[in-house]
Amino acid sequence: MSNARDRMVARAAREIQPGMVVNLGIGLPTKVVNHLPANFPVCLHTENGLAGIGPTLPPDEADRNLIDAGGAYVSTIPGSAFFDSATSFALVRSGRLDLTMLGAFEVAANGDLANWKIPGKFSPGVGGGIELAQKARRVAVLTTHTDRAGNSKLKAQCTLPLTAQACVVRIFTDMAVIDVGPNGFTLVEIAQGVTVAEVIDATDAPLHVPDTQLPIF
């Protein structure tokens, strides 16, 4: 990953508090596990049937039978538990996740999330995204601020098929940390080497900027 993305993932890892049950979605969120301190007291969940996830491993060190929902090789920790998909989604649907971190194609200023389908391009399906976005107690997004063409992923309204409505409360990008509230997007923190003007210019929706000095990550 680039330094900007690595800082973003490391900053997102600090959102996880001791004792939480946390789902890390496919893509950038799965890398968060490698930024948690050793022996950090958290239960990481993956919807394909594992609770208690340790750091990801290179293929030559991994048990090839142990993968997360995105196919990365993962390790276990003391107390790890394996279960079938029905049990895994019962955990999700019953609201036992304190936090889920998901990737995104678009996030709207009201918290709508689009992260499973770009029309005209192949998609393996929505997977567990709908349940995670609707049922976790807190939904955060990790994404680049813009797509490869330079278009903002943070929009006044989503243009792509929705995963869930009004679910996202915080966004971590390679440029900033942004909260989603009743008045839309609010800038919370800014990435090293990025200016407020650049974040405003890269956000396709009104962005509230506090008068106080912003923390840098």
PDB file of C-alpha atoms in Angstrom:
ATOM      1  CA  MET A   1       0.000   0.000   0.000  1.00  0.00           C
ATOM      2  CA  SER A   2       0.992   3.606  -0.457  1.00  0.00           C
ATOM      3  CA  ASN A   3       2.010   5.572   2.623  1.00  0.00           C
ATOM      4  CA  ALA A   4      -1.294   7.473   2.466  1.00  0.00           C
ATOM      5  CA  ARG A   5      -3.347   4.276   2.458  1.00  0.00           C
ATOM      6  CA  ASP A   6      -1.220   2.728   5.155  1.00  0.00           C
ATOM      7  CA  ARG A   7      -1.759   5.759   7.391  1.00  0.00           C
ATOM      8  CA  MET A   8      -5.484   5.566   6.687  1.00  0.00           C
ATOM      9  CA  VAL A   9      -5.668   1.908   7.733  1.00  0.00           C
ATOM     10  CA  ALA A  10      -3.532   2.558  10.819  1.00  0.00           C
ATOM     11  CA  ARG A  11      -5.809   5.460  11.794  1.00  0.00           C
ATOM     12  CA  ALA A  12      -8.897   3.301  11.329  1.00  0.00           C
ATOM     13  CA  ALA A  13      -7.397   0.647  13.610  1.00  0.00           C
ATOM     14  CA  ARG A  14      -7.371   3.200  16.434  1.00  0.00           C
ATOM     15  CA  GLU A  15     -11.172   3.316  16.198  1.00  0.00           C
ATOM     16  CA  ILE A  16     -11.352  -0.183  17.688  1.00  0.00           C
ATOM     17  CA  GLN A  17     -11.717  -0.221  21.458  1.00  0.00           C
ATOM     18  CA  PRO A  18     -10.835  -3.062  23.859  1.00  0.00           C
ATOM     19  CA  GLY A  19     -13.612  -5.612  24.268  1.00  0.00           C
ATOM     20  CA  MET A  20     -15.343  -4.875  20.957  1.00  0.00           C
ATOM     21  CA  VAL A  21     -16.713  -7.453  18.522  1.00  0.00           C
ATOM     22  CA  VAL A  22     -15.699  -6.131  15.093  1.00  0.00           C
ATOM     23  CA  ASN A  23     -16.259  -7.272  11.520  1.00  0.00           C
ATOM     24  CA  LEU A  24     -13.630  -6.280   8.953  1.00  0.00           C
ATOM     25  CA  GLY A  25     -15.101  -6.172   5.445  1.00  0.00           C
ATOM     26  CA  ILE A  26     -13.502  -7.161   2.155  1.00  0.00           C
ATOM     27  CA  GLY A  27     -10.738  -4.923   0.788  1.00  0.00           C
ATOM     28  CA  LEU A  28      -8.944  -2.267   2.802  1.00  0.00           C
ATOM     29  CA  PRO A  29     -10.722  -3.089   6.094  1.00  0.00           C
ATOM     30  CA  THR A  30      -9.190  -6.574   6.240  1.00  0.00           C
ATOM     31  CA  LYS A  31      -5.760  -4.919   6.552  1.00  0.00           C
ATOM     32  CA  VAL A  32      -6.750  -3.265   9.838  1.00  0.00           C
ATOM     33  CA  VAL A  33      -5.914  -6.429  11.796  1.00  0.00           C
ATOM     34  CA  ASN A  34      -2.219  -5.939  11.044  1.00  0.00           C
ATOM     35  CA  HIS A  35      -2.270  -2.502  12.700  1.00  0.00           C
ATOM     36  CA  LEU A  36      -3.647  -3.657  16.052  1.00  0.00           C
ATOM     37  CA  PRO A  37      -1.206  -4.055  18.958  1.00  0.00           C
ATOM     38  CA  ALA A  38      -0.146  -7.580  19.855  1.00  0.00           C
ATOM     39  CA  ASN A  39      -2.586  -9.287  22.227  1.00  0.00           C
ATOM     40  CA  PHE A  40      -5.102  -6.457  21.818  1.00  0.00           C
ATOM     41  CA  PRO A  41      -8.351  -7.585  23.529  1.00  0.00           C
ATOM     42  CA  VAL A  42     -10.772  -7.572  20.605  1.00  0.00           C
ATOM     43  CA  CYS A  43     -12.865 -10.236  18.882  1.00  0.00           C
ATOM     44  CA  LEU A  44     -12.558  -9.877  15.102  1.00  0.00           C
ATOM     45  CA  HIS A  45     -15.298 -11.579  13.076  1.00  0.00           C
ATOM     46  CA  THR A  46     -15.429 -12.674   9.453  1.00  0.00           C
ATOM     47  CA  GLU A  47     -18.733 -13.713   7.958  1.00  0.00           C
ATOM     48  CA  ASN A  48     -17.370 -16.900   6.415  1.00  0.00           C
ATOM     49  CA  GLY A  49     -17.227 -18.423   9.892  1.00  0.00           C
ATOM     50  CA  LEU A  50     -14.434 -17.340  12.226  1.00  0.00           C
ATOM     51  CA  ALA A  51     -14.369 -15.217  15.370  1.00  0.00           C
ATOM     52  CA  GLY A  52     -10.991 -14.440  16.867  1.00  0.00           C
ATOM     53  CA  ILE A  53      -8.750 -13.467  13.958  1.00  0.00           C
ATOM     54  CA  GLY A  54      -5.019 -12.959  14.236  1.00  0.00           C
ATOM     55  CA  PRO A  55      -2.675 -11.213  11.786  1.00  0.00           C
ATOM     56  CA  THR A  56      -2.699 -12.123   8.096  1.00  0.00           C
ATOM     57  CA  LEU A  57       0.118 -14.409   6.994  1.00  0.00           C
ATOM     58  CA  PRO A  58       2.147 -14.901   3.795  1.00  0.00           C
ATOM     59  CA  PRO A  59       1.282 -18.073   1.848  1.00  0.00           C
ATOM     60  CA  ASP A  60       4.438 -19.913   2.946  1.00  0.00           C
ATOM     61  CA  GLU A  61       3.492 -19.492   6.617  1.00  0.00           C
ATOM     62  CA  ALA A  62      -0.277 -19.839   6.401  1.00  0.00           C
ATOM     63  CA  ASP A  63      -2.712 -22.669   6.967  1.00  0.00           C
ATOM     64  CA  ARG A  64      -4.311 -22.693   3.510  1.00  0.00           C
ATOM     65  CA  ASN A  65      -7.663 -23.650   5.071  1.00  0.00           C
ATOM     66  CA  LEU A  66      -7.892 -20.408   7.049  1.00  0.00           C
ATOM     67  CA  ILE A  67      -9.041 -17.368   5.071  1.00  0.00           C
ATOM     68  CA  ASP A  68     -11.126 -14.306   5.765  1.00  0.00           C
ATOM     69  CA  ALA A  69     -14.125 -13.221   3.670  1.00  0.00           C
ATOM     70  CA  GLY A  70     -11.796 -11.577   1.160  1.00  0.00           C
ATOM     71  CA  GLY A  71      -9.632 -14.679   0.707  1.00  0.00           C
ATOM     72  CA  ALA A  72      -6.593 -13.463   2.682  1.00  0.00           C
ATOM     73  CA  TYR A  73      -4.762 -16.024   4.790  1.00  0.00           C
ATOM     74  CA  VAL A  74      -5.421 -15.350   8.452  1.00  0.00           C
ATOM     75  CA  SER A  75      -4.214 -16.796  11.730  1.00  0.00           C
ATOM     76  CA  THR A  76      -6.021 -17.784  14.895  1.00  0.00           C
ATOM     77  CA  ILE A  77      -5.545 -16.612  18.464  1.00  0.00           C
ATOM     78  CA  PRO A  78      -6.320 -18.306  21.791  1.00  0.00           C
ATOM     79  CA  GLY A  79     -10.098 -18.608  21.991  1.00  0.00           C
ATOM     80  CA  SER A  80     -10.755 -18.510  18.222  1.00  0.00           C
ATOM     81  CA  ALA A  81     -14.030 -20.175  17.211  1.00  0.00           C
ATOM     82  CA  PHE A  82     -15.182 -21.677  13.908  1.00  0.00           C
ATOM     83  CA  PHE A  83     -18.841 -21.964  12.892  1.00  0.00           C
ATOM     84  CA  ASP A  84     -21.092 -22.317   9.865  1.00  0.00           C
ATOM     85  CA  SER A  85     -22.576 -19.457   7.841  1.00  0.00           C
ATOM     86  CA  ALA A  86     -25.964 -19.705   9.570  1.00  0.00           C
ATOM     87  CA  THR A  87     -24.357 -19.104  12.966  1.00  0.00           C
ATOM     88  CA  SER A  88     -22.116 -16.370  11.554  1.00  0.00           C
ATOM     89  CA  PHE A  89     -25.030 -14.416  10.120  1.00  0.00           C
ATOM     90  CA  ALA A  90     -27.091 -14.997  13.253  1.00  0.00           C
ATOM     91  CA  LEU A  91     -24.354 -13.087  15.064  1.00  0.00           C
ATOM     92  CA  VAL A  92     -24.638 -10.277  12.519  1.00  0.00           C
ATOM     93  CA  ARG A  93     -28.424 -10.106  12.290  1.00  0.00           C
ATOM     94  CA  SER A  94     -28.926 -10.207  16.055  1.00  0.00           C
ATOM     95  CA  GLY A  95     -26.918  -7.003  16.470  1.00  0.00           C
ATOM     96  CA  ARG A  96     -23.921  -8.465  18.278  1.00  0.00           C
ATOM     97  CA  LEU A  97     -21.341  -6.550  16.236  1.00  0.00           C
ATOM     98  CA  ASP A  98     -20.160  -3.378  17.946  1.00  0.00           C
ATOM     99  CA  LEU A  99     -18.539  -2.145  14.738  1.00  0.00           C
ATOM    100  CA  THR A 100     -18.147  -3.100  11.118  1.00  0.00           C
ATOM    101  CA  MET A 101     -15.606  -1.540   8.782  1.00  0.00           C
ATOM    102  CA  LEU A 102     -16.560  -1.721   5.112  1.00  0.00           C
ATOM    103  CA  GLY A 103     -15.190  -0.595   1.779  1.00  0.00           C
ATOM    104  CA  ALA A 104     -17.184   1.698  -0.485  1.00  0.00           C
ATOM    105  CA  PHE A 105     -17.705   2.839  -4.052  1.00  0.00           C
ATOM    106  CA  GLU A 106     -19.779   5.795  -2.818  1.00  0.00           C
ATOM    107  CA  VAL A 107     -20.984   7.268   0.469  1.00  0.00           C
ATOM    108  CA  ALA A 108     -23.695   9.926   0.560  1.00  0.00           C
ATOM    109  CA  ALA A 109     -23.895  12.886   2.904  1.00  0.00           C
ATOM    110  CA  ASN A 110     -26.853  11.262   4.680  1.00  0.00           C
ATOM    111  CA  GLY A 111     -24.883   8.046   5.310  1.00  0.00           C
ATOM    112  CA  ASP A 112     -26.190   5.970   2.390  1.00  0.00           C
ATOM    113  CA  LEU A 113     -23.684   3.321   1.302  1.00  0.00           C
ATOM    114  CA  ALA A 114     -23.027   1.857  -2.161  1.00  0.00           C
ATOM    115  CA  ASN A 115     -20.332  -0.798  -2.103  1.00  0.00           C
ATOM    116  CA  TRP A 116     -21.395  -3.872  -4.038  1.00  0.00           C
ATOM    117  CA  LYS A 117     -22.222  -3.089  -7.681  1.00  0.00           C
ATOM    118  CA  ILE A 118     -21.043  -0.874 -10.521  1.00  0.00           C
ATOM    119  CA  PRO A 119     -23.472  -1.437 -13.410  1.00  0.00           C
ATOM    120  CA  GLY A 120     -21.771  -2.977 -16.427  1.00  0.00           C
ATOM    121  CA  LYS A 121     -18.943  -4.461 -14.368  1.00  0.00           C
ATOM    122  CA  PHE A 122     -18.720  -7.935 -12.870  1.00  0.00           C
ATOM    123  CA  SER A 123     -19.802  -8.272  -9.260  1.00  0.00           C
ATOM    124  CA  PRO A 124     -19.700 -11.505  -7.234  1.00  0.00           C
ATOM    125  CA  GLY A 125     -22.831 -10.327  -5.411  1.00  0.00           C
ATOM    126  CA  VAL A 126     -23.647  -8.311  -2.344  1.00  0.00           C
ATOM    127  CA  GLY A 127     -22.503 -11.060   0.027  1.00  0.00           C
ATOM    128  CA  GLY A 128     -22.933 -10.099   3.665  1.00  0.00           C
ATOM    129  CA  GLY A 129     -22.726  -6.386   3.006  1.00  0.00           C
ATOM    130  CA  ILE A 130     -26.429  -5.631   3.432  1.00  0.00           C
ATOM    131  CA  GLU A 131     -26.696  -7.358   6.796  1.00  0.00           C
ATOM    132  CA  LEU A 132     -23.448  -5.857   8.071  1.00  0.00           C
ATOM    133  CA  ALA A 133     -24.418  -2.326   7.051  1.00  0.00           C
ATOM    134  CA  GLN A 134     -27.898  -2.603   8.546  1.00  0.00           C
ATOM    135  CA  LYS A 135     -27.269  -4.565  11.725  1.00  0.00           C
ATOM    136  CA  ALA A 136     -23.896  -3.519  13.158  1.00  0.00           C
ATOM    137  CA  ARG A 137     -24.195  -0.992  15.964  1.00  0.00           C
ATOM    138  CA  ARG A 138     -21.693   1.296  14.224  1.00  0.00           C
ATOM    139  CA  VAL A 139     -20.673   1.358  10.549  1.00  0.00           C
ATOM    140  CA  ALA A 140     -17.416   2.909   9.399  1.00  0.00           C
ATOM    141  CA  VAL A 141     -16.044   3.037   5.857  1.00  0.00           C
ATOM    142  CA  LEU A 142     -12.463   2.787   4.611  1.00  0.00           C
ATOM    143  CA  THR A 143     -11.984   4.019   1.062  1.00  0.00           C
ATOM    144  CA  THR A 144      -9.834   6.201  -1.127  1.00  0.00           C
ATOM    145  CA  HIS A 145     -11.321   9.684  -1.305  1.00  0.00           C
ATOM    146  CA  THR A 146     -11.559   9.507  -5.113  1.00  0.00           C
ATOM    147  CA  ASP A 147     -11.719   6.721  -7.675  1.00  0.00           C
ATOM    148  CA  ARG A 148      -9.018   6.010 -10.264  1.00  0.00           C
ATOM    149  CA  ALA A 149     -10.498   8.622 -12.589  1.00  0.00           C
ATOM    150  CA  GLY A 150     -10.337  11.275  -9.863  1.00  0.00           C
ATOM    151  CA  ASN A 151     -14.081  11.299  -9.167  1.00  0.00           C
ATOM    152  CA  SER A 152     -15.124  11.808  -5.574  1.00  0.00           C
ATOM    153  CA  LYS A 153     -16.544   8.852  -3.677  1.00  0.00           C
ATOM    154  CA  LEU A 154     -18.111  11.180  -1.103  1.00  0.00           C
ATOM    155  CA  LYS A 155     -21.269  12.534  -2.690  1.00  0.00           C
ATOM    156  CA  ALA A 156     -24.408  14.525  -1.980  1.00  0.00           C
ATOM    157  CA  GLN A 157     -26.345  11.454  -3.171  1.00  0.00           C
ATOM    158  CA  CYS A 158     -25.204   7.999  -4.261  1.00  0.00           C
ATOM    159  CA  THR A 159     -25.556   7.226  -7.950  1.00  0.00           C
ATOM    160  CA  LEU A 160     -24.804   3.495  -7.680  1.00  0.00           C
ATOM    161  CA  PRO A 161     -27.069   0.729  -6.330  1.00  0.00           C
ATOM    162  CA  LEU A 162     -27.357   1.072  -2.567  1.00  0.00           C
ATOM    163  CA  THR A 163     -26.176  -1.475  -0.052  1.00  0.00           C
ATOM    164  CA  ALA A 164     -28.002   0.209   2.848  1.00  0.00           C
ATOM    165  CA  GLN A 165     -29.506   3.574   3.665  1.00  0.00           C
ATOM    166  CA  ALA A 166     -28.296   6.080   6.270  1.00  0.00           C
ATOM    167  CA  CYS A 167     -25.935   3.608   7.939  1.00  0.00           C
ATOM    168  CA  VAL A 168     -22.422   5.134   7.767  1.00  0.00           C
ATOM    169  CA  VAL A 169     -21.309   7.292  10.700  1.00  0.00           C
ATOM    170  CA  ARG A 170     -17.580   7.746  10.005  1.00  0.00           C
ATOM    171  CA  ILE A 171     -15.397   7.624   6.878  1.00  0.00           C
ATOM    172  CA  PHE A 172     -11.646   7.053   6.782  1.00  0.00           C
ATOM    173  CA  THR A 173      -9.989   8.061   3.514  1.00  0.00           C
ATOM    174  CA  ASP A 174      -6.429   8.615   2.355  1.00  0.00           C
ATOM    175  CA  MET A 175      -7.094  12.344   2.793  1.00  0.00           C
ATOM    176  CA  ALA A 176      -9.235  12.739   5.892  1.00  0.00           C
ATOM    177  CA  VAL A 177     -11.474  11.395   8.629  1.00  0.00           C
ATOM    178  CA  ILE A 178     -15.031  12.586   8.061  1.00  0.00           C
ATOM    179  CA  ASP A 179     -18.112  12.113  10.237  1.00  0.00           C
ATOM    180  CA  VAL A 180     -21.625  11.741   8.853  1.00  0.00           C
ATOM    181  CA  GLY A 181     -24.336  13.475  10.864  1.00  0.00           C
ATOM    182  CA  PRO A 182     -27.697  15.243  10.556  1.00  0.00           C
ATOM    183  CA  ASN A 183     -26.033  18.121   8.701  1.00  0.00           C
ATOM    184  CA  GLY A 184     -24.012  15.945   6.328  1.00  0.00           C
ATOM    185  CA  PHE A 185     -20.226  15.596   6.197  1.00  0.00           C
ATOM    186  CA  THR A 186     -18.014  17.104   8.907  1.00  0.00           C
ATOM    187  CA  LEU A 187     -14.227  17.136   8.647  1.00  0.00           C
ATOM    188  CA  VAL A 188     -12.701  15.585  11.796  1.00  0.00           C
ATOM    189  CA  GLU A 189      -9.038  14.934  10.975  1.00  0.00           C
ATOM    190  CA  ILE A 190      -6.757  15.522   8.015  1.00  0.00           C
ATOM    191  CA  ALA A 191      -3.997  13.390   6.533  1.00  0.00           C
ATOM    192  CA  GLN A 192      -0.375  14.438   6.686  1.00  0.00           C
ATOM    193  CA  GLY A 193       0.553  16.609   3.700  1.00  0.00           C
ATOM    194  CA  VAL A 194      -3.064  17.330   2.719  1.00  0.00           C
ATOM    195  CA  THR A 195      -4.740  20.734   2.959  1.00  0.00           C
ATOM    196  CA  VAL A 196      -8.318  21.486   3.936  1.00  0.00           C
ATOM    197  CA  ALA A 197      -8.849  23.060   0.519  1.00  0.00           C
ATOM    198  CA  GLU A 198      -7.782  19.829  -1.186  1.00  0.00           C
ATOM    199  CA  VAL A 199     -10.257  17.805   0.886  1.00  0.00           C
ATOM    200  CA  ILE A 200     -13.071  20.233   0.084  1.00  0.00           C
ATOM    201  CA  ASP A 201     -12.200  20.089  -3.608  1.00  0.00           C
ATOM    202  CA  ALA A 202     -12.182  16.264  -3.571  1.00  0.00           C
ATOM    203  CA  THR A 203     -15.567  16.001  -1.820  1.00  0.00           C
ATOM    204  CA  ASP A 204     -18.634  16.126  -4.059  1.00  0.00           C
ATOM    205  CA  ALA A 205     -20.906  17.421  -1.298  1.00  0.00           C
ATOM    206  CA  PRO A 206     -20.882  20.276   1.204  1.00  0.00           C
ATOM    207  CA  LEU A 207     -18.233  19.705   3.889  1.00  0.00           C
ATOM    208  CA  HIS A 208     -18.464  21.379   7.289  1.00  0.00           C
ATOM    209  CA  VAL A 209     -15.027  22.428   8.546  1.00  0.00           C
ATOM    210  CA  PRO A 210     -14.707  23.269  12.266  1.00  0.00           C
ATOM    211  CA  ASP A 211     -13.057  26.505  13.315  1.00  0.00           C
ATOM    212  CA  THR A 212     -10.670  24.621  15.626  1.00  0.00           C
ATOM    213  CA  GLN A 213      -7.310  23.195  14.548  1.00  0.00           C
ATOM    214  CA  LEU A 214      -7.721  19.760  13.002  1.00  0.00           C
ATOM    215  CA  PRO A 215      -5.687  16.753  14.219  1.00  0.00           C
ATOM    216  CA  ILE A 216      -3.303  15.236  11.656  1.00  0.00           C
ATOM    217  CA  PHE A 217      -2.850  11.501  11.108  1.00  0.00           C
TER     218      PHE A 217
END
